[in-house]
Each structure stands twice: as structure tokens, then as C-alpha cells.
Amino acid sequence: VTTMNCDSIQERIDEALARSRAIQEDATIASHLSACGQCRGYLAEQEALFAALRAEGDRPVPSGAEG
């Protein structure tokens, strides 16, 4: 069994969120999250950030702001 540290897990979380993959699809991440409150907190923060970025991307560009 390979044990991953928090830095590695957080990188995998970022990659999964960037690809819009469900975190639960990655057994290594899911297993680590079940035991690590720090990474669960990181996941919550990153999910909120990615949701805000997606929402911002859905907003129309104001007139005059187009290059």
C-alpha cells in the first residue's frame, strides 16, 4: 500500500477539480480524505474556488471590455 502525503493528495485534488472529475472516483484521494481533516478542509476551499471561477466564467463580458 502506498501512503501519499498531503502535498501529493492536494495536487491530485487540484488535478481532479480542474478536469471536473469527481473526487470519489480516485480511491487514493478518498481514502486519504477519510483520515485527514487538513486535506478535507483544503478540498472544501478548492471546491468553493473552482465553483466561483466557473460562475465567473459564465458571466457575460461587459461592453467595451472586449479586446
PDB file of N, CA, C and O in Angstrom, residues 18-48:
ATOM      1  N   ALA A  18      -9.754  20.439 -11.682  1.00  0.00           N
ATOM      2  CA  ALA A  18      -9.505  21.119 -12.954  1.00  0.00           C
ATOM      3  C   ALA A  18     -10.096  20.339 -14.126  1.00  0.00           C
ATOM      4  O   ALA A  18     -10.510  20.930 -15.112  1.00  0.00           O
ATOM      5  N   ARG A  19     -10.177  19.046 -13.973  1.00  0.00           N
ATOM      6  CA  ARG A  19     -10.737  18.200 -15.036  1.00  0.00           C
ATOM      7  C   ARG A  19     -12.208  17.881 -14.792  1.00  0.00           C
ATOM      8  O   ARG A  19     -12.777  17.047 -15.499  1.00  0.00           O
ATOM      9  N   SER A  20     -12.789  18.502 -13.767  1.00  0.00           N
ATOM     10  CA  SER A  20     -14.198  18.280 -13.399  1.00  0.00           C
ATOM     11  C   SER A  20     -14.488  16.809 -13.123  1.00  0.00           C
ATOM     12  O   SER A  20     -15.554  16.304 -13.427  1.00  0.00           O
ATOM     13  N   ARG A  21     -13.516  16.126 -12.538  1.00  0.00           N
ATOM     14  CA  ARG A  21     -13.700  14.733 -12.133  1.00  0.00           C
ATOM     15  C   ARG A  21     -14.167  14.676 -10.695  1.00  0.00           C
ATOM     16  O   ARG A  21     -13.759  15.487  -9.873  1.00  0.00           O
ATOM     17  N   ALA A  22     -14.982  13.708 -10.392  1.00  0.00           N
ATOM     18  CA  ALA A  22     -15.436  13.524  -9.017  1.00  0.00           C
ATOM     19  C   ALA A  22     -14.287  13.000  -8.165  1.00  0.00           C
ATOM     20  O   ALA A  22     -13.583  12.064  -8.560  1.00  0.00           O
ATOM     21  N   ILE A  23     -14.090  13.630  -7.022  1.00  0.00           N
ATOM     22  CA  ILE A  23     -13.016  13.225  -6.106  1.00  0.00           C
ATOM     23  C   ILE A  23     -13.203  11.768  -5.684  1.00  0.00           C
ATOM     24  O   ILE A  23     -12.241  11.025  -5.537  1.00  0.00           O
ATOM     25  N   GLN A  24     -14.448  11.340  -5.523  1.00  0.00           N
ATOM     26  CA  GLN A  24     -14.730   9.981  -5.065  1.00  0.00           C
ATOM     27  C   GLN A  24     -14.281   8.929  -6.077  1.00  0.00           C
ATOM     28  O   GLN A  24     -14.145   7.764  -5.727  1.00  0.00           O
ATOM     29  N   GLU A  25     -14.040   9.328  -7.339  1.00  0.00           N
ATOM     30  CA  GLU A  25     -13.567   8.378  -8.343  1.00  0.00           C
ATOM     31  C   GLU A  25     -12.120   7.976  -8.110  1.00  0.00           C
ATOM     32  O   GLU A  25     -11.661   6.983  -8.650  1.00  0.00           O
ATOM     33  N   ASP A  26     -11.398   8.747  -7.322  1.00  0.00           N
ATOM     34  CA  ASP A  26      -9.993   8.456  -7.027  1.00  0.00           C
ATOM     35  C   ASP A  26      -9.919   7.840  -5.635  1.00  0.00           C
ATOM     36  O   ASP A  26     -10.029   8.530  -4.629  1.00  0.00           O
ATOM     37  N   ALA A  27      -9.736   6.543  -5.593  1.00  0.00           N
ATOM     38  CA  ALA A  27      -9.743   5.817  -4.322  1.00  0.00           C
ATOM     39  C   ALA A  27      -8.641   6.289  -3.380  1.00  0.00           C
ATOM     40  O   ALA A  27      -8.831   6.323  -2.159  1.00  0.00           O
ATOM     41  N   THR A  28      -7.489   6.667  -3.923  1.00  0.00           N
ATOM     42  CA  THR A  28      -6.384   7.134  -3.085  1.00  0.00           C
ATOM     43  C   THR A  28      -6.753   8.422  -2.379  1.00  0.00           C
ATOM     44  O   THR A  28      -6.520   8.577  -1.178  1.00  0.00           O
ATOM     45  N   ILE A  29      -7.349   9.358  -3.125  1.00  0.00           N
ATOM     46  CA  ILE A  29      -7.767  10.622  -2.518  1.00  0.00           C
ATOM     47  C   ILE A  29      -8.858  10.360  -1.485  1.00  0.00           C
ATOM     48  O   ILE A  29      -8.786  10.860  -0.364  1.00  0.00           O
ATOM     49  N   ALA A  30      -9.856   9.584  -1.864  1.00  0.00           N
ATOM     50  CA  ALA A  30     -10.981   9.314  -0.959  1.00  0.00           C
ATOM     51  C   ALA A  30     -10.498   8.678   0.343  1.00  0.00           C
ATOM     52  O   ALA A  30     -10.942   9.056   1.428  1.00  0.00           O
ATOM     53  N   SER A  31      -9.577   7.729   0.240  1.00  0.00           N
ATOM     54  CA  SER A  31      -9.044   7.061   1.425  1.00  0.00           C
ATOM     55  C   SER A  31      -8.302   8.059   2.313  1.00  0.00           C
ATOM     56  O   SER A  31      -8.478   8.074   3.537  1.00  0.00           O
ATOM     57  N   HIS A  32      -7.478   8.900   1.696  1.00  0.00           N
ATOM     58  CA  HIS A  32      -6.714   9.891   2.468  1.00  0.00           C
ATOM     59  C   HIS A  32      -7.662  10.882   3.145  1.00  0.00           C
ATOM     60  O   HIS A  32      -7.486  11.214   4.321  1.00  0.00           O
ATOM     61  N   LEU A  33      -8.670  11.335   2.412  1.00  0.00           N
ATOM     62  CA  LEU A  33      -9.606  12.310   2.979  1.00  0.00           C
ATOM     63  C   LEU A  33     -10.362  11.762   4.187  1.00  0.00           C
ATOM     64  O   LEU A  33     -10.694  12.516   5.099  1.00  0.00           O
ATOM     65  N   SER A  34     -10.609  10.453   4.182  1.00  0.00           N
ATOM     66  CA  SER A  34     -11.340   9.865   5.310  1.00  0.00           C
ATOM     67  C   SER A  34     -10.557   9.974   6.610  1.00  0.00           C
ATOM     68  O   SER A  34     -11.146   9.969   7.694  1.00  0.00           O
ATOM     69  N   ALA A  35      -9.231  10.133   6.514  1.00  0.00           N
ATOM     70  CA  ALA A  35      -8.393  10.182   7.708  1.00  0.00           C
ATOM     71  C   ALA A  35      -7.738  11.544   7.949  1.00  0.00           C
ATOM     72  O   ALA A  35      -7.102  11.731   8.981  1.00  0.00           O
ATOM     73  N   CYS A  36      -7.881  12.491   7.006  1.00  0.00           N
ATOM     74  CA  CYS A  36      -7.113  13.734   7.120  1.00  0.00           C
ATOM     75  C   CYS A  36      -8.029  14.962   7.056  1.00  0.00           C
ATOM     76  O   CYS A  36      -8.485  15.357   5.974  1.00  0.00           O
ATOM     77  N   GLY A  37      -8.253  15.561   8.188  1.00  0.00           N
ATOM     78  CA  GLY A  37      -9.081  16.763   8.266  1.00  0.00           C
ATOM     79  C   GLY A  37      -8.471  17.947   7.541  1.00  0.00           C
ATOM     80  O   GLY A  37      -9.193  18.767   6.958  1.00  0.00           O
ATOM     81  N   GLN A  38      -7.153  18.047   7.537  1.00  0.00           N
ATOM     82  CA  GLN A  38      -6.490  19.154   6.848  1.00  0.00           C
ATOM     83  C   GLN A  38      -6.798  19.102   5.349  1.00  0.00           C
ATOM     84  O   GLN A  38      -7.121  20.121   4.743  1.00  0.00           O
ATOM     85  N   CYS A  39      -6.723  17.937   4.759  1.00  0.00           N
ATOM     86  CA  CYS A  39      -6.992  17.809   3.329  1.00  0.00           C
ATOM     87  C   CYS A  39      -8.488  17.930   3.022  1.00  0.00           C
ATOM     88  O   CYS A  39      -8.862  18.424   1.959  1.00  0.00           O
ATOM     89  N   ARG A  40      -9.347  17.518   3.953  1.00  0.00           N
ATOM     90  CA  ARG A  40     -10.798  17.743   3.756  1.00  0.00           C
ATOM     91  C   ARG A  40     -11.071  19.246   3.710  1.00  0.00           C
ATOM     92  O   ARG A  40     -11.857  19.716   2.887  1.00  0.00           O
ATOM     93  N   GLY A  41     -10.410  20.008   4.575  1.00  0.00           N
ATOM     94  CA  GLY A  41     -10.551  21.460   4.559  1.00  0.00           C
ATOM     95  C   GLY A  41     -10.023  22.058   3.265  1.00  0.00           C
ATOM     96  O   GLY A  41     -10.634  22.952   2.685  1.00  0.00           O
ATOM     97  N   TYR A  42      -8.889  21.541   2.799  1.00  0.00           N
ATOM     98  CA  TYR A  42      -8.313  22.009   1.537  1.00  0.00           C
ATOM     99  C   TYR A  42      -9.284  21.738   0.392  1.00  0.00           C
ATOM    100  O   TYR A  42      -9.512  22.601  -0.459  1.00  0.00           O
ATOM    101  N   LEU A  43      -9.869  20.545   0.375  1.00  0.00           N
ATOM    102  CA  LEU A  43     -10.830  20.192  -0.666  1.00  0.00           C
ATOM    103  C   LEU A  43     -12.013  21.154  -0.656  1.00  0.00           C
ATOM    104  O   LEU A  43     -12.423  21.649  -1.714  1.00  0.00           O
ATOM    105  N   ALA A  44     -12.542  21.453   0.511  1.00  0.00           N
ATOM    106  CA  ALA A  44     -13.683  22.369   0.604  1.00  0.00           C
ATOM    107  C   ALA A  44     -13.325  23.749   0.060  1.00  0.00           C
ATOM    108  O   ALA A  44     -14.102  24.359  -0.686  1.00  0.00           O
ATOM    109  N   GLU A  45     -12.141  24.232   0.401  1.00  0.00           N
ATOM    110  CA  GLU A  45     -11.695  25.542  -0.097  1.00  0.00           C
ATOM    111  C   GLU A  45     -11.537  25.525  -1.614  1.00  0.00           C
ATOM    112  O   GLU A  45     -11.954  26.461  -2.301  1.00  0.00           O
ATOM    113  N   GLN A  46     -10.933  24.471  -2.131  1.00  0.00           N
ATOM    114  CA  GLN A  46     -10.699  24.389  -3.571  1.00  0.00           C
ATOM    115  C   GLN A  46     -12.014  24.222  -4.335  1.00  0.00           C
ATOM    116  O   GLN A  46     -12.185  24.797  -5.407  1.00  0.00           O
ATOM    117  N   GLU A  47     -12.949  23.441  -3.788  1.00  0.00           N
ATOM    118  CA  GLU A  47     -14.247  23.289  -4.444  1.00  0.00           C
ATOM    119  C   GLU A  47     -14.955  24.644  -4.537  1.00  0.00           C
ATOM    120  O   GLU A  47     -15.543  24.970  -5.574  1.00  0.00           O
ATOM    121  N   ALA A  48     -14.892  25.435  -3.473  1.00  0.00           N
ATOM    122  CA  ALA A  48     -15.500  26.766  -3.480  1.00  0.00           C
ATOM    123  C   ALA A  48     -14.814  27.664  -4.504  1.00  0.00           C
ATOM    124  O   ALA A  48     -15.482  28.407  -5.245  1.00  0.00           O
TER     125      ALA A  48
END
